[in-house]
mmCIF file of C-alpha atoms in Angstrom:
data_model
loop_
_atom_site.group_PDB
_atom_site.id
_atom_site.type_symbol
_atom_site.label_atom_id
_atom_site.label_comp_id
_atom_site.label_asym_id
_atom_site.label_seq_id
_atom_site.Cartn_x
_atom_site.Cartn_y
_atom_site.Cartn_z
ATOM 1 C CA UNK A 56 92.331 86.176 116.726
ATOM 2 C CA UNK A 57 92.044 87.656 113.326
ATOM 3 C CA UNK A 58 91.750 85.263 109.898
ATOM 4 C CA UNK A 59 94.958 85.460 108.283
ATOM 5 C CA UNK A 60 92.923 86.176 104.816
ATOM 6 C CA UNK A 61 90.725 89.044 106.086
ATOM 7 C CA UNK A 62 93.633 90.779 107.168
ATOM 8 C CA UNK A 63 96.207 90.329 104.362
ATOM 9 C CA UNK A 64 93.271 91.443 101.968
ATOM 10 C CA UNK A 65 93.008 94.865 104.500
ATOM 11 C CA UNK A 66 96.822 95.195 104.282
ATOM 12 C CA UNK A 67 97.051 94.852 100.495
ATOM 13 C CA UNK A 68 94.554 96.977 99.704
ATOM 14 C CA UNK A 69 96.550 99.570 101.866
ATOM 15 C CA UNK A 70 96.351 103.569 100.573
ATOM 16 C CA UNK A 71 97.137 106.906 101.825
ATOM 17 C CA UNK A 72 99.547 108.705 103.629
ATOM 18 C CA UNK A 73 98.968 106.744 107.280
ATOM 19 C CA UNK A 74 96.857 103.880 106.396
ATOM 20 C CA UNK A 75 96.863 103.347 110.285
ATOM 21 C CA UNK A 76 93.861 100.458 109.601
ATOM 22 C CA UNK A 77 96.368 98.293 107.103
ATOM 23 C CA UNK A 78 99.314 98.553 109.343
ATOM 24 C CA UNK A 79 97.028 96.741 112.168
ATOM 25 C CA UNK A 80 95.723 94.453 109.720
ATOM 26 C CA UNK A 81 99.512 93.824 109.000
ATOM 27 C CA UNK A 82 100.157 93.189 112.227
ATOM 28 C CA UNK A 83 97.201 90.766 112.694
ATOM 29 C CA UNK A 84 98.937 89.017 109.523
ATOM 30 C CA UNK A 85 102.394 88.313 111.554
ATOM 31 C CA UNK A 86 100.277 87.119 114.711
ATOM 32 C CA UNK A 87 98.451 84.716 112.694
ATOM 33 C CA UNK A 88 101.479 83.410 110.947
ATOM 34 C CA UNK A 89 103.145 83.506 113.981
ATOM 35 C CA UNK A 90 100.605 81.089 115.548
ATOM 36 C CA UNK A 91 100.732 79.267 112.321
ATOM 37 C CA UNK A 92 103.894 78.539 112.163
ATOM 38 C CA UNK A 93 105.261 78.462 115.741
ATOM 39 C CA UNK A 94 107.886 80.968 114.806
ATOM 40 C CA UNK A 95 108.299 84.178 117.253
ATOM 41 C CA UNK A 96 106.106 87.140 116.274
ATOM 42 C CA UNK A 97 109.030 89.245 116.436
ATOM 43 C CA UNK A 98 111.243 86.986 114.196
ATOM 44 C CA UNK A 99 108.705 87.644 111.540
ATOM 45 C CA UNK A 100 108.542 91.314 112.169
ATOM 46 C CA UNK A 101 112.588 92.034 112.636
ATOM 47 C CA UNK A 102 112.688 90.285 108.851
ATOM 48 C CA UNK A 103 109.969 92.190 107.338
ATOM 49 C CA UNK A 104 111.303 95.933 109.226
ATOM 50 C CA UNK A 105 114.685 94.920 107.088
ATOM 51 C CA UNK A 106 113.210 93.778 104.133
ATOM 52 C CA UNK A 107 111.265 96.981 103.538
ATOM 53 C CA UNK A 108 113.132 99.505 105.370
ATOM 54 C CA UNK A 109 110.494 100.596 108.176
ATOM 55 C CA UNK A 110 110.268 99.932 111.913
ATOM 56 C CA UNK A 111 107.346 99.928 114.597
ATOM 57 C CA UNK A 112 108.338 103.530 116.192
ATOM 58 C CA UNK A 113 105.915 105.951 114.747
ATOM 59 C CA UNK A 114 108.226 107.798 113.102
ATOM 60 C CA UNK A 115 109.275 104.866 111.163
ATOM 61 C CA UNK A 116 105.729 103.556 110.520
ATOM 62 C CA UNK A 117 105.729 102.476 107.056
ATOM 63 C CA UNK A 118 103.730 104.096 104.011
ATOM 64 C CA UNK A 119 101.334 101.828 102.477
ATOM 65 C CA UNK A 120 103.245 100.738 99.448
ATOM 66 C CA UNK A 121 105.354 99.090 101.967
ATOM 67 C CA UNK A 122 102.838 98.080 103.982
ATOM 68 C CA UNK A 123 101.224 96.379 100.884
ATOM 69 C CA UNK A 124 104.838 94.656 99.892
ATOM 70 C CA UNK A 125 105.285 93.209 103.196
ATOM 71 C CA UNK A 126 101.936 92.028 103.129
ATOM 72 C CA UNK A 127 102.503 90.200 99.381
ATOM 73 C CA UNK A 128 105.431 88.470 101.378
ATOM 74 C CA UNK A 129 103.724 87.364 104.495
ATOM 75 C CA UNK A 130 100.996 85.846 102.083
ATOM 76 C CA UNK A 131 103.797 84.152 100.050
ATOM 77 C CA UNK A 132 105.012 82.673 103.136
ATOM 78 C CA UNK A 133 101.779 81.351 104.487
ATOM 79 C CA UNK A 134 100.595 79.769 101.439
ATOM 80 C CA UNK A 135 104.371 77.694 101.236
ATOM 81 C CA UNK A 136 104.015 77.166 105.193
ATOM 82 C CA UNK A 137 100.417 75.783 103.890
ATOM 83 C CA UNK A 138 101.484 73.651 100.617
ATOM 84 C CA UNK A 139 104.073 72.201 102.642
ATOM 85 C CA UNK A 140 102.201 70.896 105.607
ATOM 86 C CA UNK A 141 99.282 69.867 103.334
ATOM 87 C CA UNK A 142 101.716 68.033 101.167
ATOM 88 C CA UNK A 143 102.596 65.972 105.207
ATOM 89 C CA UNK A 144 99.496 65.358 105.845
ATOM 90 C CA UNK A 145 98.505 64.017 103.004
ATOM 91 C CA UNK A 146 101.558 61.485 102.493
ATOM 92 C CA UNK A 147 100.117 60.746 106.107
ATOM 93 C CA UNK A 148 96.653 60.052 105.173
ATOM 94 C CA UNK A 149 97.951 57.855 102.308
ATOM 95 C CA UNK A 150 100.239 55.842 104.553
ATOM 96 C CA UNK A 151 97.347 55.296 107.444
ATOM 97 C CA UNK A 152 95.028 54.114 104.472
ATOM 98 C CA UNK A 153 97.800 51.518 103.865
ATOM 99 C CA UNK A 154 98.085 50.481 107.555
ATOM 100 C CA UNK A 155 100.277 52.362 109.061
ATOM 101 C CA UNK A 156 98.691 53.968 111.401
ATOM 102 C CA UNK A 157 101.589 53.966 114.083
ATOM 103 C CA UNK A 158 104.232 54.888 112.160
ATOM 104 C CA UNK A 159 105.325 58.192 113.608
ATOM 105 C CA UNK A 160 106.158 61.094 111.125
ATOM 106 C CA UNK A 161 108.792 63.007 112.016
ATOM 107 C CA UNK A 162 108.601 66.134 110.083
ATOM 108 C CA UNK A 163 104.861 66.598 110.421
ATOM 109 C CA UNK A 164 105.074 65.587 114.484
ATOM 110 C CA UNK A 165 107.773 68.389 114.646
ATOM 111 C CA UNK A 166 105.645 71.550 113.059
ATOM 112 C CA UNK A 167 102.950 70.261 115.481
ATOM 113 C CA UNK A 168 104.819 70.499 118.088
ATOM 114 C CA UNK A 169 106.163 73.500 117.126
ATOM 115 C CA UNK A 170 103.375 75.255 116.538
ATOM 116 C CA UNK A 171 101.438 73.974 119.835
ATOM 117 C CA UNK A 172 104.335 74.648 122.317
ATOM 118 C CA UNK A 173 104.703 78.127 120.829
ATOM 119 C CA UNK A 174 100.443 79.032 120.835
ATOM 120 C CA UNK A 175 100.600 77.060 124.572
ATOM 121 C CA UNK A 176 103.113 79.826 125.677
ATOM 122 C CA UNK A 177 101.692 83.411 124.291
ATOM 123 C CA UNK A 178 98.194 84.767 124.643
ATOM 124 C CA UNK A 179 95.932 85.976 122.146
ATOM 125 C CA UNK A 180 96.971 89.815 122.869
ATOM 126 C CA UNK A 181 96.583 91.777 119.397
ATOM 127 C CA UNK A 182 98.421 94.787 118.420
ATOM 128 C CA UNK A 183 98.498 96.720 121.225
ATOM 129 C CA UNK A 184 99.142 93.863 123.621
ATOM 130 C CA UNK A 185 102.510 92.937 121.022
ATOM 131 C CA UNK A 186 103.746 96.057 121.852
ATOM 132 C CA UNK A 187 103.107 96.213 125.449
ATOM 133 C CA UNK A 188 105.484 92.999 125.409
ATOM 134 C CA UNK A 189 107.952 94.040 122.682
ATOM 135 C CA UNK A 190 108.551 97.532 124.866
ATOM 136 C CA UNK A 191 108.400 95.890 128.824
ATOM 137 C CA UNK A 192 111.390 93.321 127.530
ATOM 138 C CA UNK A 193 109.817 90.606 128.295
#
């Protein structure tokens, strides 16, 4: 799978009429935060298509100004996704240095399990492979 950084920095830097290389990159930026944060890869997409007014058929491919917009807000959303679950696992670290250390935590158990029951269920397929799935329906 593709590093969530790489990518975003190949989607922002998007130029030219059919920057065909950003608009993967963009889509290795929803797998990633996809797998990041357990939420459907086509969630993320449908929200981005309406945000910025494009759409995955070709003619509807977007330009790269809003390739480069949607990319601003993916990395908006993974560095809150990130801040936030730091922030849990720290308070978790602090309260196993005090003794806890069985004390369940409910809100940092539940984006775990989020996040392993959704990478347990989809395979690392890429671009291509998204659409192969997004088109068969399944």
């Amino acid at each position: 799978m593709a590093c969530f950084r790489g990518c975003a920095r190949r989607a922002l830097a998007a130029a030219g009429d059919r920057p065909s290389h950003a608009w993967i990159a963009l889509h290795h930026c929803v797998e990633s935060l996809a797998r990041l944060t357990g939420e459907p890869f086509t969630k993320i997409f449908a929200r981005l298509e309406a945000a910025h007014n494009f759409g995955r058929q070709p003619a509807r491919w977007p330009n790269a100004a809003q390739i480069r917009a949607a990319a601003a807000d993916l990395v908006a959303e993974h560095q809150a996704f990130l801040a936030r679950y730091n922030a849990l696992v720290a308070r978790r670290r602090v309260e196993k240095k005090a003794g806890f250390r069985h004390r369940r935590h409910g809100e940092l158990e539940r984006l775990e399990a989020i996040r392993q029951a959704h990478n347990h269920a989809l395979p690392e397929v890429g671009y291509w492979g998204w659409r192969r799935i997004r088109e068969s329906g399944s």
